[in-house]
Amino acid sequence: MTTEPIIEMRNIEKHFGPVIALNGVSFDIRPGECHCLLGDNGAGKSTFIKTMAGVHKPTGGEILFGGQAMHFDSPRDAMEAGIATVYQDLAMIPLMSVTRNFWMGREPVRKVGPFKFLDFKTANDVTMSEMRKMGINLRSPQQAVGTLSGGERQTVAIARAVHFGAKVLILDEPTSALGVRQTANVLSTIDRVRKTGIGIVFITHNVRHAMAVGDRFTVLNRGKTLGTAARGEITPEALQDLMAGGQEMAALEGSLGGTV
Amino acid sequence: MSKTDATVDERIKETSKLRKALIRPELGAIVGTIAVFAFFIIFAGNSGMFNAQGVLNWSTVSAQFMIIAVGACMLMIAGEFDLSVGSMIGFAGMSIAIISVTLGWPIWVAILLTFALCIAIGALNGIIVVRTGLPSFIVTLAFLFILRGFTIFFPQLIERRTIIGGISEAAEGDWLAPLFGGKVGGGFFIWLGDLGVIEVFSRGTRAGQPVVDGIPMLIIWALGLVAIAHIILTRTQFGNWIFAAGGDAQAARYVGVPVNRVKIQMFMFTAFCACVFATCQVIEFGSAGADRGLLKEFEAIIAVVIGGALLTGGYGSVIGAALGALIFGVVQQGLFFAGVESSLFRVFLGVILLFAVILNTYIRRIITGER
């Protein structure tokens, strides 16, 4: 690969008191690729992406952002650097309108004398057009997010991240609670976003969803990276076995082509 | 919605206008207000409830409810409660009395110090809630007792009584006190009296003067607070943060909303509103009593809930809360005008609260599409 990684995480360790959640995880993400992070429950996926998103500070290891060492003190820092995270359940507030959700935390303001008011016209127009780009036609930008389907909510969150100039988009199990049709929609949204040059970190434990859009696959198990494979270098069955806990490690090391 | 659009989901029915109107938070309060006015126009129309004095009477009572309801409403939308509002009213009044009467300091100093003290206590409430993660119900319940206890203890310790008078004398000629206890529009009412639109006194020392000599500052405060709070909530970035903090604090934090700061500021605002109420009250009455503000926290919460706010936060309306307060004031005074036993007011409160909560739950289901 010729392109430089946007973020490179080297040997990340994270300890919570006596619990070692991450024990040396390495991972990188390049522009325009979808890098799938797979792992069973408890493998450390969530801890890892929260470290990347600035929620947790790593106990050890380094984070390189555009080749420079970075320290994120808060999710806000990471966000400003261009790392956007879409959390599975916590992406949206159902009682609030799509527009209010879309702009939450970064509302556009219009000055009237010394006072600043929300610029609803801009906010609504941008929300509608960004959602249309993602293939969703809203009835009204004032519609409460609660009336949207799970897939549409994920899409609003993704559209929001893209609009605010994300370079890296971390999706935390975006498809795990969705039906077949909605999953397909979210996967095609991922594909669309990837083509704009944004690097996508796609967390899932569903190998089929990963295979559908992934360019590279990294498997986490018990706080460690088991390995990274590019598309075409690994079969879904092999990935599945890796996630399951390495009972067939010997066979897998071969199939991963020595990248372990 | 055009039928040719391929991306439109054919399973979503076009929402009717009625249904759209239904999901406005204020709806219940608007219907309630109309119903309450209709009721009293029919049953107490001739009792003097709707002449100038009568209107001023229930407007003043409604304005009292409104001031504390605005604070409670903003706080509830931000996802928290304050049960210490009633005690705060007693505490603030007593604080003004002790500083101005007992210590003999100018009343403007007393008012400003009391505001600072109350807002600081509000901040403390907020900081404890966000730092410990305890429900605000428990934290502010503790302050309900702490503040009430001090409100009874200090005047007894210092003055050996639980009511401190003499505030009217202390407020004489003060520059700040009229902002809370004064009246505006006197000239306008004299003009109305001259025109014969409102009645004038026919006897006594005030013969010829209109029966209503101005709008109390209390009402101006209430309307001002409602207007400002409504604009902040619906039209500003900070308002969006208030909704977000109460709707889902974690989701809001993930996109960079300073949830803790917003919540603490709402606790401070609630304390500010309680302090406005208390200041208007002590200056009007000329005294502070240790039992002032009893049960006000619950009345504020009921007004807010009638106004369509959800107890779980993230949804509500200041206008709704103000209408809830208006319903309160009109019913409380209306029962008096209609000659009904006033204890029935409490029965009414309970019943209307129940109806409001049931209606709100239904509305929430419509919005979020839950079944």
Short mmCIF file of C-alpha atoms in Angstrom, two decimals, chain A residues 5-9 52 62-72 78 80-83 167-168:
data_model
loop_
_atom_site.label_atom_id
_atom_site.label_comp_id
_atom_site.label_asym_id
_atom_site.label_seq_id
_atom_site.Cartn_x
_atom_site.Cartn_y
_atom_site.Cartn_z
CA PRO A 5 -2.08 5.75 7.43
CA ILE A 6 -4.19 8.53 8.96
CA ILE A 7 -3.96 6.99 12.38
CA GLU A 8 -1.56 4.37 13.56
CA MET A 9 -2.04 2.77 16.95
CA MET A 52 -8.90 5.84 19.65
CA GLU A 62 1.53 5.21 21.08
CA ILE A 63 -0.99 6.85 18.81
CA LEU A 64 0.33 8.43 15.63
CA PHE A 65 -1.94 10.83 13.81
CA GLY A 66 -0.67 11.75 10.36
CA GLY A 67 2.76 10.49 11.42
CA GLN A 68 2.86 12.64 14.60
CA ALA A 69 2.46 11.34 18.14
CA MET A 70 -0.89 12.45 19.54
CA HIS A 71 -2.50 12.57 22.96
CA PHE A 72 -6.21 13.04 23.16
CA ALA A 78 -10.23 13.55 18.97
CA GLU A 80 -11.47 18.16 16.37
CA ALA A 81 -8.59 16.15 14.95
CA GLY A 82 -11.12 14.47 12.65
CA ILE A 83 -11.94 11.24 14.45
CA LYS A 167 -11.14 11.94 8.39
CA VAL A 168 -11.71 8.74 10.29
#
